[in-house]
Short mmCIF file of C-alpha atoms in Angstrom, two decimals:
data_model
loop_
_atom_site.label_atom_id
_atom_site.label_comp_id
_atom_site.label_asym_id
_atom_site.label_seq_id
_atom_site.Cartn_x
_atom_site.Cartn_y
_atom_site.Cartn_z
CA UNK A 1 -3.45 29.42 8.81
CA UNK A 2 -1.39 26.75 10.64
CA UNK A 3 1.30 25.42 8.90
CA UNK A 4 0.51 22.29 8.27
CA UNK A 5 -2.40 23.53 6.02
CA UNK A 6 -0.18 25.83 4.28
CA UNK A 7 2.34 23.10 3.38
CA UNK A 8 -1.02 21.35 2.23
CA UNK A 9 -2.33 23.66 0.03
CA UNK A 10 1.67 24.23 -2.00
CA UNK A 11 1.36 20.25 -2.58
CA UNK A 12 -2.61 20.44 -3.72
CA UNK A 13 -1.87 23.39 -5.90
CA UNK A 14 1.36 21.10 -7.58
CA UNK A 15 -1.09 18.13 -7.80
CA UNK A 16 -4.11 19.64 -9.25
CA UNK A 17 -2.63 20.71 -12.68
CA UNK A 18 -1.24 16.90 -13.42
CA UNK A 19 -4.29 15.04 -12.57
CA UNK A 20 -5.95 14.09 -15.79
CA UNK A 21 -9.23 12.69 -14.39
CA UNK A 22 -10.72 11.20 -11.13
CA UNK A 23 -8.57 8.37 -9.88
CA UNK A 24 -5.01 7.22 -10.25
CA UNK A 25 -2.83 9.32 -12.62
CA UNK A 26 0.37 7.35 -13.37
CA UNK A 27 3.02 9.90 -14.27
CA UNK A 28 6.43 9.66 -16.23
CA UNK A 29 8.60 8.90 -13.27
CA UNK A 30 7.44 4.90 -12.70
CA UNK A 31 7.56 5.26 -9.09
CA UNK A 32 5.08 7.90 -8.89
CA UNK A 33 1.13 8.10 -9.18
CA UNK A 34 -1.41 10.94 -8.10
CA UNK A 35 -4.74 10.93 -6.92
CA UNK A 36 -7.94 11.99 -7.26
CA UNK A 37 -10.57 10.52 -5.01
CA UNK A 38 -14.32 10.99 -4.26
CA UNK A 39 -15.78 9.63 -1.24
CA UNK A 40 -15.20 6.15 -1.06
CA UNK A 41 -16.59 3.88 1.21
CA UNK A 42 -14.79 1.05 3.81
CA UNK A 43 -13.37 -1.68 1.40
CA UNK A 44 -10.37 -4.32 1.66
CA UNK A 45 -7.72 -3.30 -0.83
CA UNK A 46 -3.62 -3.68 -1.12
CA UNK A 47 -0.82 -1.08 -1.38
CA UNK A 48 2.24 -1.90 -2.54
CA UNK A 49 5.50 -1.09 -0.57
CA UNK A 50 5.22 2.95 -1.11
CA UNK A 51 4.58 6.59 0.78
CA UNK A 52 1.43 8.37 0.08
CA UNK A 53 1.66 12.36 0.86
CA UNK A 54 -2.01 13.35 1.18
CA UNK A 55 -2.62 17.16 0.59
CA UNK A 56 -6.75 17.37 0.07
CA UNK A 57 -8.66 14.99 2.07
CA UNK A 58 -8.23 12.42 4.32
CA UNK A 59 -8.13 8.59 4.58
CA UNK A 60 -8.76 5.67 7.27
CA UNK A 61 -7.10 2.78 7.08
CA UNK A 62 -8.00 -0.36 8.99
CA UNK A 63 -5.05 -3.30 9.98
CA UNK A 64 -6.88 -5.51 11.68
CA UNK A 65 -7.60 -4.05 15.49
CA UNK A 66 -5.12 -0.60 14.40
CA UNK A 67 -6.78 2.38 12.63
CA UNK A 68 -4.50 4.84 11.03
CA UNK A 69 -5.39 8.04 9.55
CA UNK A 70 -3.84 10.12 7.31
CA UNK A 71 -4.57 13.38 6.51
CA UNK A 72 -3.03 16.92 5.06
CA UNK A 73 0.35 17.13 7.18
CA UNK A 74 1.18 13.44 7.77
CA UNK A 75 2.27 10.57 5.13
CA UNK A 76 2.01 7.32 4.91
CA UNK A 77 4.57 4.65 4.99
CA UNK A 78 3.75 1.26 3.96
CA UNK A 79 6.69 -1.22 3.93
CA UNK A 80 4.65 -4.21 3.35
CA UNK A 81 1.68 -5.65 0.73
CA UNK A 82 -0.76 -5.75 3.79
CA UNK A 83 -4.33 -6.33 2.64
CA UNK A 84 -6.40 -3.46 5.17
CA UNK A 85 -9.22 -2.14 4.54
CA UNK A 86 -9.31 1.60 4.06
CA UNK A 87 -12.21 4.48 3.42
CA UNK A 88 -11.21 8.25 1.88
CA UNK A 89 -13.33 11.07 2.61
CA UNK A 90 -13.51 13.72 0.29
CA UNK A 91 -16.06 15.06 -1.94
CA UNK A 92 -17.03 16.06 -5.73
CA UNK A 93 -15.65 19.90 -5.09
CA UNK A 94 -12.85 18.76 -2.72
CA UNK A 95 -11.57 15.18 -3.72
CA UNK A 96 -9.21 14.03 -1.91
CA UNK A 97 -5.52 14.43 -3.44
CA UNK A 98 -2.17 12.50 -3.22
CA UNK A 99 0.81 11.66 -4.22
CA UNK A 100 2.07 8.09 -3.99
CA UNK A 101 5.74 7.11 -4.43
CA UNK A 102 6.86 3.52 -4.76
CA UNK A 103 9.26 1.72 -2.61
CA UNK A 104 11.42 -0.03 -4.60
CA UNK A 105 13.38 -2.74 -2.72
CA UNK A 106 16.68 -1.96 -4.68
CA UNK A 107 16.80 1.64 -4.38
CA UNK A 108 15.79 0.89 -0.91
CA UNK A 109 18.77 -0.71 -0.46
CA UNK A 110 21.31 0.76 -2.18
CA UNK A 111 20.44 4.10 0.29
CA UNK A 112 20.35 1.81 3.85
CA UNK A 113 23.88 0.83 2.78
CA UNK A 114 24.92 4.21 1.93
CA UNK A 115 23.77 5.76 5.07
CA UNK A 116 25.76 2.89 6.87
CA UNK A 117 24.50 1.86 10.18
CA UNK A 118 22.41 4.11 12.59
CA UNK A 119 22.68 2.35 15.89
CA UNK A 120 19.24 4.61 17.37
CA UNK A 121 17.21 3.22 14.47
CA UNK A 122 18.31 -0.34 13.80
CA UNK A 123 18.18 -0.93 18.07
CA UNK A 124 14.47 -0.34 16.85
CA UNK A 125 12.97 -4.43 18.17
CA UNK A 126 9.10 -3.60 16.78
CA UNK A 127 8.70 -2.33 13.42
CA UNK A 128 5.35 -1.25 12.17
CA UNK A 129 5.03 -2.48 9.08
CA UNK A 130 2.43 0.50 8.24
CA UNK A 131 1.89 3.74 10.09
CA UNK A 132 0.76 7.50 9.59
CA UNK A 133 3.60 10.16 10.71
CA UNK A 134 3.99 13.52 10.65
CA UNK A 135 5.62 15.37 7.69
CA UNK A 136 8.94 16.63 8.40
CA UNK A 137 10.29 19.54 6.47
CA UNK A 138 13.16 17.45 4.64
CA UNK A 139 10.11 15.23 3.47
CA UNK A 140 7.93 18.10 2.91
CA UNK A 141 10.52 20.06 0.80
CA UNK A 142 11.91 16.91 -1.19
CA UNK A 143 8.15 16.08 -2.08
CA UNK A 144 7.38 19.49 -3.49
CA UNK A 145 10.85 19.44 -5.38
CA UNK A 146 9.36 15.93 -6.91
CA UNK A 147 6.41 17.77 -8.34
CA UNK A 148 7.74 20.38 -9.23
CA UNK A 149 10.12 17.86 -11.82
CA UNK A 150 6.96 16.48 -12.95
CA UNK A 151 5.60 19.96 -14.17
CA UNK A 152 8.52 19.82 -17.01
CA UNK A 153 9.18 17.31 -19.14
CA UNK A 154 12.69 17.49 -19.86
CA UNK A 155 13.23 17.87 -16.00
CA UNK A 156 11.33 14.89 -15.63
CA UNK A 157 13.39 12.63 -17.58
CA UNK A 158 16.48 13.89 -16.20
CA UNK A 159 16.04 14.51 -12.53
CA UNK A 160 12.67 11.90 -12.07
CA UNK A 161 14.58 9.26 -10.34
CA UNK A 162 17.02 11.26 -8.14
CA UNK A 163 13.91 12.66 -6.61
CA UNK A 164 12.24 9.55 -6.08
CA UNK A 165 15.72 8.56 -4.42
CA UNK A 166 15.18 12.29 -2.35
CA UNK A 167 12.22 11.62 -0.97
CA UNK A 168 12.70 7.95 -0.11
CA UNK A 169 16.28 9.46 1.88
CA UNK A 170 13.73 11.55 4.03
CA UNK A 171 11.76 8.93 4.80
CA UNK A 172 14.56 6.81 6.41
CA UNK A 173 15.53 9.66 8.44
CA UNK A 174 11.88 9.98 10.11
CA UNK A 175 9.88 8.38 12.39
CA UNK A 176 9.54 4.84 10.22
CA UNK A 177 13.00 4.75 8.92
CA UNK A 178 13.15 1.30 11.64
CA UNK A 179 10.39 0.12 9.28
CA UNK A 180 12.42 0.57 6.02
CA UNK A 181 15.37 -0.14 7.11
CA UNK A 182 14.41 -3.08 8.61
CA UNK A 183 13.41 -4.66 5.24
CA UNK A 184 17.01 -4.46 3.78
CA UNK A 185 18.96 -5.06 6.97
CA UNK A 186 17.58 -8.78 7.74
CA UNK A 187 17.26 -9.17 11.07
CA UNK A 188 14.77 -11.36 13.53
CA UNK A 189 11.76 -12.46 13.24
CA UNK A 190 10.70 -9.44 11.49
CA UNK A 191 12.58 -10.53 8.83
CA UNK A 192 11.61 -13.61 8.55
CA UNK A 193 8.11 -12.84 8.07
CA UNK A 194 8.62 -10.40 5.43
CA UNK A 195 10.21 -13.57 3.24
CA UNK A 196 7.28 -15.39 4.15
CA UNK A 197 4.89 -12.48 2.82
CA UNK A 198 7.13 -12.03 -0.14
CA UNK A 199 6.71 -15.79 -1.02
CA UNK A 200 2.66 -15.53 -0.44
CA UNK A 201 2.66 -12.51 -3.02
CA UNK A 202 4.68 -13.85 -5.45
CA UNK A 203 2.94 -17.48 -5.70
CA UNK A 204 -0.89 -16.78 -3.69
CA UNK A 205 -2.62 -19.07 -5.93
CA UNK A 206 -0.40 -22.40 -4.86
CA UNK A 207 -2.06 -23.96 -1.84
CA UNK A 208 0.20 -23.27 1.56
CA UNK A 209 0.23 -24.73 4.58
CA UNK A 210 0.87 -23.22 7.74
CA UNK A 211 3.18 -25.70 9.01
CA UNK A 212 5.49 -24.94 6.08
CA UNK A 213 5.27 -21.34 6.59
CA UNK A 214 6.57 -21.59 9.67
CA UNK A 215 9.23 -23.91 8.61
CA UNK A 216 10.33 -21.39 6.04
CA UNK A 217 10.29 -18.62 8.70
CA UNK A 218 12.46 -21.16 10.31
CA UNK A 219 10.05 -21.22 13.86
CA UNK A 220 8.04 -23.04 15.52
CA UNK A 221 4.72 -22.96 14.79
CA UNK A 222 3.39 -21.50 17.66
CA UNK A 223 5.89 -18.48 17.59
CA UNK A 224 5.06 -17.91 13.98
CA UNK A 225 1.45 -17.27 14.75
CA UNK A 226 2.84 -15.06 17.67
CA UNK A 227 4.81 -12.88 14.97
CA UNK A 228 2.78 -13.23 11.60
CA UNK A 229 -0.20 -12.00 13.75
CA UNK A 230 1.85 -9.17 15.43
CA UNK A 231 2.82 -7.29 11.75
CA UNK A 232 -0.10 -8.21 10.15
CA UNK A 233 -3.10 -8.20 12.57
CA UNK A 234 -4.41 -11.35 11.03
CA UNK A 235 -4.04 -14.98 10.95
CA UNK A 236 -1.60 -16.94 7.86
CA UNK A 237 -5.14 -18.59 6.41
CA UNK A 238 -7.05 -15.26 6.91
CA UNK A 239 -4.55 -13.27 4.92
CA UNK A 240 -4.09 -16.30 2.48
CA UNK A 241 -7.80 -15.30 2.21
CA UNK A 242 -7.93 -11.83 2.26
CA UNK A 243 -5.02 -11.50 -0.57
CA UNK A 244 -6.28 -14.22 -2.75
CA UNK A 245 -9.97 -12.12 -2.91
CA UNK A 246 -8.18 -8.94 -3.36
CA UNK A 247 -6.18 -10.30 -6.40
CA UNK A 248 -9.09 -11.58 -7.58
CA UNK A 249 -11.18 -8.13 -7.73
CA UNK A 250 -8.32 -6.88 -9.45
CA UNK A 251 -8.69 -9.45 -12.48
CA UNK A 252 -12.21 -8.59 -12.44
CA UNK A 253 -12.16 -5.03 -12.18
CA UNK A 254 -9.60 -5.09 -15.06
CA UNK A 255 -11.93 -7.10 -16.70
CA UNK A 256 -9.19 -9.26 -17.72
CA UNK A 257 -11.52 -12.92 -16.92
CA UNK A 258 -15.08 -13.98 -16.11
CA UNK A 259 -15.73 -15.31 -12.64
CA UNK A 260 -14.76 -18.46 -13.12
CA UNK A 261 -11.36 -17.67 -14.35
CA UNK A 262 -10.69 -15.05 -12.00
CA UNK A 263 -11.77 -18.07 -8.90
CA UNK A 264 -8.97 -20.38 -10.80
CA UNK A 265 -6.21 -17.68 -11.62
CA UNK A 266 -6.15 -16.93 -7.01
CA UNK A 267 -6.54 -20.82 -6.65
CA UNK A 268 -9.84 -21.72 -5.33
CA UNK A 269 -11.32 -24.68 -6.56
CA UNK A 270 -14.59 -24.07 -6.15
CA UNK A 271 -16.57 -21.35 -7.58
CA UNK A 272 -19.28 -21.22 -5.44
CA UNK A 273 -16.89 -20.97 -2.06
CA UNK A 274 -15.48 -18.23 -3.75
CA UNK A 275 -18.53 -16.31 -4.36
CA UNK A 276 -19.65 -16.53 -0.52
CA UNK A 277 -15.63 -15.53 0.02
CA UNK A 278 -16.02 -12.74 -1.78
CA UNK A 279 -19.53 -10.96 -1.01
CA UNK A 280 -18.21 -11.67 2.35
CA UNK A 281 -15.16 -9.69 1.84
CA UNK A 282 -16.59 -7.13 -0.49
CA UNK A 283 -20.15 -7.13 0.27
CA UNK A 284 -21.41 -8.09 -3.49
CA UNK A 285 -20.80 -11.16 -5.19
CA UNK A 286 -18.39 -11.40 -8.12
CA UNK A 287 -20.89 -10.85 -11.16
CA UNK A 288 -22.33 -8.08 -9.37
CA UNK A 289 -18.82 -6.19 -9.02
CA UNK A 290 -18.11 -7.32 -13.03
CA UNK A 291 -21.45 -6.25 -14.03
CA UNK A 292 -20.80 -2.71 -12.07
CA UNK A 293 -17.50 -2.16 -13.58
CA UNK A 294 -18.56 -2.68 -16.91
CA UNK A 295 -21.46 -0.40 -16.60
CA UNK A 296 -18.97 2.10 -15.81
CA UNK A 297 -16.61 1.75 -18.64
CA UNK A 298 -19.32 1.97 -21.01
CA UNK A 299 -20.63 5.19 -18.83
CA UNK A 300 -17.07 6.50 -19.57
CA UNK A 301 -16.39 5.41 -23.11
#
């Protein structure tokens, strides 16, 4: 058996025993979720700033003209709320299984600065801002030691967030430390971009103009279409869109709001424009997605 597969199968065999049911399992260590997946189909969605370790399965993720896979023997590291579209592959017998650990922008930090500088990686002039690489044995190992915590609860309490910190260490050192460490160091346009994003996430329902975008990124505004297009594969109003739709099948999906309020809460004013917006996006219109989640709660319950 190559070795990837037989690093797969240790993490699969640490997963399987803490996932309570199909989907996410949050665990006691914040940071940290699992999964359980069946089959899903191509559909826009949002990560936060994490890693995902698949060891069952695999998954596709679309960025605009990039498609990244990630599969048993490579992680995922995702330094920025992108919207993408993605589609897992897996079935009822053999769903696909991951862990997923949380980037926090603190702990990030406090680890770039005591690493110091690393003139090889922060030389690094394109970061990608999402990318599939190969597991390394440092990541590897401090992943399985991360499970293994979660297997005891007293360990879990005691050593949760030093292994968090662990595998997040390994991370830097591979091949999208640049990414991560480009995100504390604050440097170029990069940089500036990421504000931008972090502004867009933290008020997306307030109406933004490009113009002021770029005056925030401090560029013109033809070099901040240059760059916002170059980390995130789409235009400012696209993603404006695209994150304002995905926020808004969250509400719904939580069933949280009706239509209407969900349309208000990611700022559109009109309801109707957001119904096209969104079977556009999703490929059913908002009461149909409502109606199907709510079907499936009362399946469950």
């Amino acid at each position: 058996m190559p070795a990837s597969n037989v690093l797969a199968t240790e993490l699969k065999e640490l997963i399987a025993p803490l996932v309570a049911r199909d989907g996410i399992t949050a665990t006691e260590v914040p940071a940290v979720s699992l999964f359980s997946l069946q089959q899903q189909e191509r559909t826009p969605l949002i990560y936060e700033p994490c890693l995902i370790i698949v060891a069952q399965g695999r998954k596709v993720g679309y960025l605009g003209d990039r498609v990244i896979h990630y599969d048993p023997g490579q992680y995922l590291v995702q330094t920025l709320p992108l919207p993408f579209e993605c589609e897992t592959y897996a079935s009822e017998h053999a769903p696909l299984m991951a862990i997923s650990v949380r980037i926090d922008p603190a702990l990030l930090s406090e680890i770039v600065t005591a690493m110091g500088a690393d003139p090889r990686l922060d030389a690094h002039r394109d970061p990608l801002p999402m990318a599939s690489v190969a597991m390394t044995q440092g990541i590897h190992e401090a992943v399985v030691r991360l499970l293994r915590t979660l297997h005891d609860p007293r360990e879990t309490a005691a050593m949760g967030t030093f292994r968090v910190r662990d595998v997040i260490f390994e991370a830097l050192k591979g091949e999208q430390g640049p990414a991560l460490r480009a995100l504390v160091l604050g440097q170029g346009h990069y940089s500036r971009i990421v504000q931008v994003l972090s502004r867009l996430h933290a008020d997306f329902a307030t109406e933004h103009s490009v113009e002021a975008l770029a005056r925030q990124a401090n560029m013109s505004l033809s070099t901040f279409h240059q760059y916002f297009k170059q980390i995130t594969r789409t235009s400012p109003v696209q993603y404006i869109k695209r994150l304002r739709l995905i926020k808004a099948q969250q509400l719904l999906a939580q069933d949280t709001c009706n239509v209407n309020q969900a349309a208000s809460a990611v700022g559109y004013h009109s309801v109707p424009q957001f119904s096209r917006d969104y079977k556009r996006c999703f490929g059913m219109s908002p009461l149909q997605h409502r109606r199907q989640w709510q079907a499936a709660d009362a399946v469950e319950a």
